[in-house]
């Protein structure tokens, strides 16, 4: 939710048109909103384990993780930025998914 709010504020500023957000949570992950979404699904799964048959809910987090990491999330969005020098530099120093300190 915080990442989406930060992105909205970034996009509201006309001076940022065509630029890549690299501040806030976006400094640590190129897709912090996707990381939050996947974490939420895995958290629901962990809670469901307390219920009888709760282990069957694993299909949700596995599906959403696969879609975001390999199909319609990160790959599709990053394809849009191919050849963008600003994004290439951002990509070089920033983790795609897991929030990590930026590389120098």
Tab-separated table of N, CA, C and O in Angstrom:
chain	number	residue	atom	x	y	z
A	1	UNK	N	0.827	-1.177	0.000
A	1	UNK	CA	0.000	0.000	0.000
A	1	UNK	C	0.882	1.255	0.000
A	1	UNK	O	0.598	2.206	-0.730
A	2	UNK	N	1.944	1.229	0.780
A	2	UNK	CA	2.846	2.387	0.839
A	2	UNK	C	3.520	2.603	-0.516
A	2	UNK	O	3.603	3.734	-1.005
A	3	UNK	N	3.962	1.520	-1.138
A	3	UNK	CA	4.623	1.632	-2.449
A	3	UNK	C	3.673	2.210	-3.495
A	3	UNK	O	4.070	3.061	-4.295
A	4	UNK	N	2.434	1.765	-3.478
A	4	UNK	CA	1.458	2.289	-4.435
A	4	UNK	C	1.184	3.769	-4.184
A	4	UNK	O	1.050	4.554	-5.121
A	5	UNK	N	1.126	4.158	-2.917
A	5	UNK	CA	0.911	5.573	-2.576
A	5	UNK	C	2.107	6.407	-3.056
A	5	UNK	O	1.934	7.488	-3.622
A	6	UNK	N	3.322	5.900	-2.825
A	6	UNK	CA	4.516	6.627	-3.264
A	6	UNK	C	4.524	6.785	-4.781
A	6	UNK	O	4.852	7.853	-5.301
A	7	UNK	N	4.143	5.739	-5.488
A	7	UNK	CA	4.095	5.805	-6.952
A	7	UNK	C	3.047	6.814	-7.413
A	7	UNK	O	3.289	7.596	-8.339
A	8	UNK	N	1.905	6.830	-6.774
A	8	UNK	CA	0.850	7.789	-7.119
A	8	UNK	C	1.340	9.224	-6.922
A	8	UNK	O	1.135	10.081	-7.787
A	9	UNK	N	2.003	9.490	-5.796
A	9	UNK	CA	2.523	10.834	-5.535
A	9	UNK	C	3.572	11.218	-6.579
A	9	UNK	O	3.615	12.351	-7.048
A	10	UNK	N	4.409	10.271	-6.958
A	10	UNK	CA	5.444	10.498	-7.968
A	10	UNK	C	4.798	10.854	-9.311
A	10	UNK	O	5.212	11.796	-9.979
A	11	UNK	N	3.777	10.107	-9.687
A	11	UNK	CA	3.111	10.337	-10.978
A	11	UNK	C	2.308	11.636	-11.005
A	11	UNK	O	2.122	12.222	-12.074
A	12	UNK	N	1.840	12.087	-9.858
A	12	UNK	CA	1.078	13.347	-9.791
A	12	UNK	C	1.933	14.547	-10.164
A	12	UNK	O	1.417	15.554	-10.639
A	13	UNK	N	3.226	14.462	-9.914
A	13	UNK	CA	4.143	15.561	-10.201
A	13	UNK	C	4.499	15.526	-11.692
A	13	UNK	O	5.177	14.611	-12.154
A	14	UNK	N	4.045	16.504	-12.426
A	14	UNK	CA	4.274	16.540	-13.876
A	14	UNK	C	5.757	16.553	-14.231
A	14	UNK	O	6.140	16.138	-15.326
A	15	UNK	N	6.599	17.033	-13.337
A	15	UNK	CA	8.040	17.067	-13.593
A	15	UNK	C	8.621	15.653	-13.688
A	15	UNK	O	9.708	15.462	-14.235
A	16	UNK	N	7.894	14.668	-13.176
A	16	UNK	CA	8.382	13.287	-13.201
A	16	UNK	C	7.946	12.517	-14.440
A	16	UNK	O	8.308	11.353	-14.598
A	17	UNK	N	7.205	13.157	-15.327
A	17	UNK	CA	6.698	12.465	-16.517
A	17	UNK	C	7.862	11.865	-17.315
A	17	UNK	O	8.822	12.540	-17.637
A	18	UNK	N	7.763	10.568	-17.572
A	18	UNK	CA	8.807	9.868	-18.324
A	18	UNK	C	9.970	9.397	-17.483
A	18	UNK	O	10.868	8.735	-17.999
A	19	UNK	N	9.977	9.745	-16.198
A	19	UNK	CA	11.065	9.331	-15.311
A	19	UNK	C	10.693	8.069	-14.540
A	19	UNK	O	9.538	7.675	-14.492
A	20	UNK	N	11.691	7.475	-13.923
A	20	UNK	CA	11.520	6.250	-13.145
A	20	UNK	C	11.596	6.586	-11.665
A	20	UNK	O	12.527	7.268	-11.236
A	21	UNK	N	10.641	6.108	-10.886
A	21	UNK	CA	10.674	6.346	-9.439
A	21	UNK	C	11.795	5.511	-8.820
A	21	UNK	O	11.888	4.309	-9.038
A	22	UNK	N	12.655	6.187	-8.064
A	22	UNK	CA	13.802	5.506	-7.437
A	22	UNK	C	13.943	5.893	-5.972
A	22	UNK	O	15.000	5.733	-5.383
A	23	UNK	N	12.877	6.421	-5.390
A	23	UNK	CA	12.916	6.881	-4.008
A	23	UNK	C	11.947	6.078	-3.156
A	23	UNK	O	11.133	5.321	-3.673
A	24	UNK	N	12.020	6.273	-1.859
A	24	UNK	CA	11.132	5.554	-0.945
A	24	UNK	C	11.408	4.059	-1.013
A	24	UNK	O	12.555	3.626	-1.131
A	25	UNK	N	10.352	3.264	-0.964
A	25	UNK	CA	10.510	1.806	-1.048
A	25	UNK	C	11.088	1.374	-2.386
A	25	UNK	O	11.718	0.320	-2.492
A	26	UNK	N	10.898	2.198	-3.401
A	26	UNK	CA	11.384	1.903	-4.748
A	26	UNK	C	12.906	1.970	-4.825
A	26	UNK	O	13.490	1.533	-5.812
A	27	UNK	N	13.543	2.485	-3.813
A	27	UNK	CA	15.008	2.504	-3.760
A	27	UNK	C	15.551	1.111	-3.466
A	27	UNK	O	16.661	0.764	-3.852
A	28	UNK	N	14.758	0.289	-2.802
A	28	UNK	CA	15.199	-1.028	-2.346
A	28	UNK	C	14.680	-2.173	-3.207
A	28	UNK	O	15.196	-3.292	-3.141
A	29	UNK	N	13.660	-1.930	-3.977
A	29	UNK	CA	13.068	-2.954	-4.840
A	29	UNK	C	12.430	-2.264	-6.040
A	29	UNK	O	11.767	-1.239	-5.879
A	30	UNK	N	12.633	-2.836	-7.225
A	30	UNK	CA	11.995	-2.237	-8.411
A	30	UNK	C	10.496	-2.475	-8.409
A	30	UNK	O	9.758	-1.801	-9.127
A	31	UNK	N	10.052	-3.429	-7.603
A	31	UNK	CA	8.627	-3.770	-7.561
A	31	UNK	C	8.174	-4.036	-6.121
A	31	UNK	O	7.716	-5.133	-5.803
A	32	UNK	N	8.272	-3.036	-5.248
A	32	UNK	CA	7.887	-3.276	-3.854
A	32	UNK	C	6.403	-3.583	-3.696
A	32	UNK	O	6.013	-4.305	-2.776
A	33	UNK	N	5.572	-3.081	-4.596
A	33	UNK	CA	4.141	-3.384	-4.524
A	33	UNK	C	3.895	-4.865	-4.825
A	33	UNK	O	3.066	-5.508	-4.179
A	34	UNK	N	4.620	-5.426	-5.769
A	34	UNK	CA	4.498	-6.857	-6.055
A	34	UNK	C	5.019	-7.688	-4.885
A	34	UNK	O	4.449	-8.720	-4.547
A	35	UNK	N	6.115	-7.252	-4.280
A	35	UNK	CA	6.648	-7.965	-3.116
A	35	UNK	C	5.603	-7.984	-2.001
A	35	UNK	O	5.369	-9.014	-1.374
A	36	UNK	N	4.955	-6.858	-1.771
A	36	UNK	CA	3.913	-6.790	-0.750
A	36	UNK	C	2.745	-7.701	-1.066
A	36	UNK	O	2.207	-8.372	-0.184
A	37	UNK	N	2.338	-7.751	-2.315
A	37	UNK	CA	1.233	-8.618	-2.739
A	37	UNK	C	1.564	-10.091	-2.484
A	37	UNK	O	0.764	-10.835	-1.923
A	38	UNK	N	2.745	-10.499	-2.895
A	38	UNK	CA	3.152	-11.896	-2.705
A	38	UNK	C	3.274	-12.224	-1.219
A	38	UNK	O	2.833	-13.286	-0.772
A	39	UNK	N	3.827	-11.315	-0.440
A	39	UNK	CA	3.964	-11.527	1.007
A	39	UNK	C	2.589	-11.695	1.654
A	39	UNK	O	2.408	-12.553	2.526
A	40	UNK	N	1.631	-10.917	1.226
A	40	UNK	CA	0.264	-11.028	1.738
A	40	UNK	C	-0.307	-12.425	1.471
A	40	UNK	O	-0.870	-13.057	2.364
A	41	UNK	N	-0.161	-12.910	0.251
A	41	UNK	CA	-0.676	-14.234	-0.100
A	41	UNK	C	-0.015	-15.340	0.726
A	41	UNK	O	-0.685	-16.273	1.176
A	42	UNK	N	1.308	-15.241	0.923
A	42	UNK	CA	1.998	-16.259	1.740
A	42	UNK	C	1.570	-16.156	3.195
A	42	UNK	O	1.455	-17.160	3.893
A	43	UNK	N	1.296	-14.951	3.677
A	43	UNK	CA	0.803	-14.774	5.042
A	43	UNK	C	-0.566	-15.402	5.238
A	43	UNK	O	-0.828	-16.059	6.262
A	44	UNK	N	-1.444	-15.232	4.274
A	44	UNK	CA	-2.769	-15.856	4.347
A	44	UNK	C	-2.629	-17.377	4.381
A	44	UNK	O	-3.305	-18.066	5.157
A	45	UNK	N	-1.745	-17.890	3.548
A	45	UNK	CA	-1.493	-19.339	3.551
A	45	UNK	C	-1.037	-19.814	4.922
A	45	UNK	O	-1.536	-20.810	5.456
A	46	UNK	N	-0.097	-19.099	5.535
A	46	UNK	CA	0.405	-19.494	6.858
A	46	UNK	C	-0.718	-19.485	7.899
A	46	UNK	O	-0.799	-20.381	8.743
A	47	UNK	N	-1.580	-18.494	7.838
A	47	UNK	CA	-2.718	-18.447	8.758
A	47	UNK	C	-3.681	-19.607	8.508
A	47	UNK	O	-4.231	-20.187	9.440
A	48	UNK	N	-3.885	-19.943	7.246
A	48	UNK	CA	-4.810	-21.021	6.892
A	48	UNK	C	-4.317	-22.384	7.364
A	48	UNK	O	-5.122	-23.311	7.541
A	49	UNK	N	-3.029	-22.520	7.580
A	49	UNK	CA	-2.490	-23.800	8.045
A	49	UNK	C	-3.089	-24.231	9.382
A	49	UNK	O	-3.105	-25.426	9.697
A	50	UNK	N	-3.612	-23.289	10.140
A	50	UNK	CA	-4.213	-23.607	11.439
A	50	UNK	C	-5.561	-24.304	11.278
A	50	UNK	O	-6.046	-24.936	12.218
A	51	UNK	N	-6.163	-24.193	10.114
A	51	UNK	CA	-7.476	-24.803	9.871
A	51	UNK	C	-7.300	-26.187	9.245
A	51	UNK	O	-6.327	-26.432	8.533
A	52	UNK	N	-8.246	-27.071	9.476
A	52	UNK	CA	-8.179	-28.385	8.832
A	52	UNK	C	-8.174	-28.232	7.302
A	52	UNK	O	-8.977	-27.480	6.741
A	53	UNK	N	-7.245	-28.874	6.665
A	53	UNK	CA	-7.127	-28.787	5.209
A	53	UNK	C	-6.552	-27.478	4.725
A	53	UNK	O	-6.523	-27.217	3.525
A	54	UNK	N	-6.081	-26.651	5.650
A	54	UNK	CA	-5.536	-25.342	5.280
A	54	UNK	C	-4.348	-25.413	4.347
A	54	UNK	O	-4.105	-24.489	3.586
A	55	UNK	N	-3.634	-26.525	4.388
A	55	UNK	CA	-2.463	-26.684	3.516
A	55	UNK	C	-2.848	-26.584	2.037
A	55	UNK	O	-2.034	-26.216	1.199
A	56	UNK	N	-4.109	-26.871	1.720
A	56	UNK	CA	-4.548	-26.829	0.317
A	56	UNK	C	-4.575	-25.409	-0.245
A	56	UNK	O	-4.604	-25.224	-1.464
A	57	UNK	N	-4.550	-24.422	0.631
A	57	UNK	CA	-4.566	-23.033	0.152
A	57	UNK	C	-3.230	-22.622	-0.452
A	57	UNK	O	-3.109	-21.502	-0.953
A	58	UNK	N	-2.268	-23.513	-0.453
A	58	UNK	CA	-0.954	-23.193	-1.020
A	58	UNK	C	-1.042	-22.846	-2.499
A	58	UNK	O	-0.181	-22.161	-3.042
A	59	UNK	N	-2.106	-23.273	-3.155
A	59	UNK	CA	-2.272	-22.978	-4.579
A	59	UNK	C	-2.313	-21.466	-4.834
A	59	UNK	O	-1.788	-20.988	-5.846
A	60	UNK	N	-2.883	-20.701	-3.911
A	60	UNK	CA	-2.962	-19.244	-4.073
A	60	UNK	C	-1.603	-18.571	-4.121
A	60	UNK	O	-1.268	-17.905	-5.107
A	61	UNK	N	-0.779	-18.740	-3.081
A	61	UNK	CA	0.518	-18.059	-3.110
A	61	UNK	C	1.454	-18.582	-4.194
A	61	UNK	O	2.225	-17.807	-4.767
A	62	UNK	N	1.370	-19.870	-4.498
A	62	UNK	CA	2.223	-20.392	-5.569
A	62	UNK	C	1.822	-19.770	-6.908
A	62	UNK	O	2.682	-19.344	-7.687
A	63	UNK	N	0.538	-19.685	-7.154
A	63	UNK	CA	0.049	-19.114	-8.407
A	63	UNK	C	0.425	-17.646	-8.537
A	63	UNK	O	0.972	-17.219	-9.562
A	64	UNK	N	0.144	-16.848	-7.512
A	64	UNK	CA	0.419	-15.412	-7.603
A	64	UNK	C	1.922	-15.144	-7.692
A	64	UNK	O	2.358	-14.262	-8.441
A	65	UNK	N	2.726	-15.927	-6.971
A	65	UNK	CA	4.180	-15.761	-7.039
A	65	UNK	C	4.677	-16.071	-8.443
A	65	UNK	O	5.467	-15.308	-9.015
A	66	UNK	N	4.192	-17.157	-9.020
A	66	UNK	CA	4.603	-17.518	-10.383
A	66	UNK	C	4.188	-16.484	-11.409
A	66	UNK	O	4.976	-16.132	-12.296
A	67	UNK	N	2.971	-15.990	-11.285
A	67	UNK	CA	2.495	-14.983	-12.234
A	67	UNK	C	3.304	-13.691	-12.137
A	67	UNK	O	3.702	-13.118	-13.149
A	68	UNK	N	3.526	-13.235	-10.930
A	68	UNK	CA	4.236	-11.963	-10.750
A	68	UNK	C	5.703	-12.070	-11.146
A	68	UNK	O	6.240	-11.176	-11.814
A	69	UNK	N	6.356	-13.150	-10.764
A	69	UNK	CA	7.788	-13.272	-11.058
A	69	UNK	C	8.085	-13.725	-12.483
A	69	UNK	O	9.121	-13.359	-13.044
A	70	UNK	N	7.185	-14.512	-13.064
A	70	UNK	CA	7.550	-15.098	-14.336
A	70	UNK	C	6.645	-14.850	-15.524
A	70	UNK	O	7.019	-15.154	-16.650
A	71	UNK	N	5.467	-14.295	-15.302
A	71	UNK	CA	4.532	-14.188	-16.421
A	71	UNK	C	4.071	-12.743	-16.631
A	71	UNK	O	4.568	-12.040	-17.495
A	72	UNK	N	3.105	-12.317	-15.851
A	72	UNK	CA	2.434	-11.048	-16.141
A	72	UNK	C	2.863	-9.874	-15.272
A	72	UNK	O	2.438	-8.754	-15.522
A	73	UNK	N	3.652	-10.091	-14.276
A	73	UNK	CA	4.056	-8.994	-13.395
A	73	UNK	C	5.341	-8.337	-13.856
A	73	UNK	O	5.356	-7.486	-14.742
A	74	UNK	N	6.424	-8.745	-13.248
A	74	UNK	CA	7.730	-8.131	-13.501
A	74	UNK	C	8.158	-8.215	-14.966
A	74	UNK	O	8.550	-7.197	-15.543
A	75	UNK	N	8.107	-9.385	-15.611
A	75	UNK	CA	8.577	-9.446	-17.005
A	75	UNK	C	7.845	-8.491	-17.952
A	75	UNK	O	8.482	-7.810	-18.750
A	76	UNK	N	6.539	-8.421	-17.848
A	76	UNK	CA	5.779	-7.547	-18.755
A	76	UNK	C	6.066	-6.074	-18.494
A	76	UNK	O	6.221	-5.284	-19.421
A	77	UNK	N	6.132	-5.705	-17.218
A	77	UNK	CA	6.366	-4.301	-16.885
A	77	UNK	C	7.770	-3.863	-17.291
A	77	UNK	O	7.964	-2.783	-17.841
A	78	UNK	N	8.759	-4.715	-17.044
A	78	UNK	CA	10.136	-4.325	-17.364
A	78	UNK	C	10.391	-4.312	-18.867
A	78	UNK	O	11.248	-3.578	-19.339
A	79	UNK	N	9.657	-5.099	-19.612
A	79	UNK	CA	9.785	-5.088	-21.076
A	79	UNK	C	9.440	-3.700	-21.620
A	79	UNK	O	10.041	-3.229	-22.579
A	80	UNK	N	8.500	-3.052	-20.964
A	80	UNK	CA	8.074	-1.710	-21.358
A	80	UNK	C	9.226	-0.701	-21.282
A	80	UNK	O	9.247	0.290	-22.011
A	81	UNK	N	10.203	-0.969	-20.418
A	81	UNK	CA	11.303	-0.025	-20.198
A	81	UNK	C	12.597	-0.418	-20.903
A	81	UNK	O	13.630	0.203	-20.685
A	82	UNK	N	12.556	-1.449	-21.765
A	82	UNK	CA	13.754	-1.861	-22.499
A	82	UNK	C	14.333	-0.693	-23.280
A	82	UNK	O	13.598	0.046	-23.941
A	83	UNK	N	15.639	-0.510	-23.162
A	83	UNK	CA	16.312	0.560	-23.884
A	83	UNK	C	16.270	1.916	-23.205
A	83	UNK	O	16.863	2.873	-23.696
A	84	UNK	N	15.606	2.016	-22.063
A	84	UNK	CA	15.549	3.259	-21.310
A	84	UNK	C	16.793	3.324	-20.419
A	84	UNK	O	16.953	2.521	-19.501
A	85	UNK	N	17.680	4.258	-20.698
A	85	UNK	CA	18.952	4.354	-19.985
A	85	UNK	C	18.758	4.562	-18.478
A	85	UNK	O	19.488	3.975	-17.668
A	86	UNK	N	17.792	5.387	-18.102
A	86	UNK	CA	17.530	5.629	-16.680
A	86	UNK	C	17.094	4.334	-15.994
A	86	UNK	O	17.572	4.003	-14.909
A	87	UNK	N	16.219	3.578	-16.653
A	87	UNK	CA	15.759	2.319	-16.070
A	87	UNK	C	16.882	1.285	-16.045
A	87	UNK	O	17.005	0.523	-15.084
A	88	UNK	N	17.716	1.254	-17.074
A	88	UNK	CA	18.837	0.304	-17.100
A	88	UNK	C	19.763	0.522	-15.912
A	88	UNK	O	20.224	-0.435	-15.287
A	89	UNK	N	20.041	1.781	-15.589
A	89	UNK	CA	20.887	2.087	-14.427
A	89	UNK	C	20.184	1.695	-13.132
A	89	UNK	O	20.782	1.122	-12.224
A	90	UNK	N	18.909	2.004	-13.037
A	90	UNK	CA	18.090	1.628	-11.873
A	90	UNK	C	18.083	0.113	-11.712
A	90	UNK	O	18.260	-0.420	-10.613
A	91	UNK	N	17.924	-0.598	-12.813
A	91	UNK	CA	17.896	-2.060	-12.807
A	91	UNK	C	19.237	-2.629	-12.332
A	91	UNK	O	19.279	-3.628	-11.611
A	92	UNK	N	20.325	-2.002	-12.732
A	92	UNK	CA	21.658	-2.464	-12.353
A	92	UNK	C	21.870	-2.423	-10.840
A	92	UNK	O	22.486	-3.299	-10.260
A	93	UNK	N	21.323	-1.403	-10.187
A	93	UNK	CA	21.620	-1.217	-8.763
A	93	UNK	C	20.488	-1.635	-7.820
A	93	UNK	O	20.678	-1.671	-6.603
A	94	UNK	N	19.313	-1.968	-8.353
A	94	UNK	CA	18.154	-2.221	-7.492
A	94	UNK	C	17.607	-3.626	-7.699
A	94	UNK	O	17.387	-4.051	-8.830
A	95	UNK	N	17.362	-4.320	-6.606
A	95	UNK	CA	16.786	-5.660	-6.641
A	95	UNK	C	15.435	-5.635	-7.351
A	95	UNK	O	14.637	-4.716	-7.160
A	96	UNK	N	15.168	-6.663	-8.134
A	96	UNK	CA	13.904	-6.719	-8.865
A	96	UNK	C	12.715	-6.937	-7.947
A	96	UNK	O	11.657	-6.350	-8.154
A	97	UNK	N	12.895	-7.748	-6.914
A	97	UNK	CA	11.730	-8.171	-6.114
A	97	UNK	C	11.960	-7.986	-4.635
A	97	UNK	O	11.251	-7.218	-3.988
A	98	UNK	N	12.927	-8.691	-4.067
A	98	UNK	CA	13.177	-8.604	-2.627
A	98	UNK	C	13.783	-7.263	-2.262
A	98	UNK	O	14.738	-6.828	-2.902
A	99	UNK	N	13.258	-6.586	-1.256
A	99	UNK	CA	13.859	-5.312	-0.827
A	99	UNK	C	15.257	-5.541	-0.254
A	99	UNK	O	15.415	-6.260	0.725
A	100	UNK	N	16.242	-4.980	-0.911
A	100	UNK	CA	17.641	-5.094	-0.499
A	100	UNK	C	18.300	-3.729	-0.611
A	100	UNK	O	17.849	-2.881	-1.398
A	101	UNK	N	19.392	-3.511	0.124
A	101	UNK	CA	20.115	-2.236	-0.052
A	101	UNK	C	20.588	-2.106	-1.491
A	101	UNK	O	20.995	-3.098	-2.110
A	102	UNK	N	20.543	-0.900	-2.048
A	102	UNK	CA	20.983	-0.710	-3.434
A	102	UNK	C	22.477	-0.985	-3.581
A	102	UNK	O	23.259	-0.749	-2.664
A	103	UNK	N	22.851	-1.469	-4.765
A	103	UNK	CA	24.263	-1.671	-5.076
A	103	UNK	C	24.869	-0.314	-5.425
A	103	UNK	O	24.183	0.573	-5.912
A	104	UNK	N	26.149	-0.191	-5.207
A	104	UNK	CA	26.839	1.081	-5.517
A	104	UNK	C	27.003	1.269	-7.003
A	104	UNK	O	27.113	0.401	-7.777
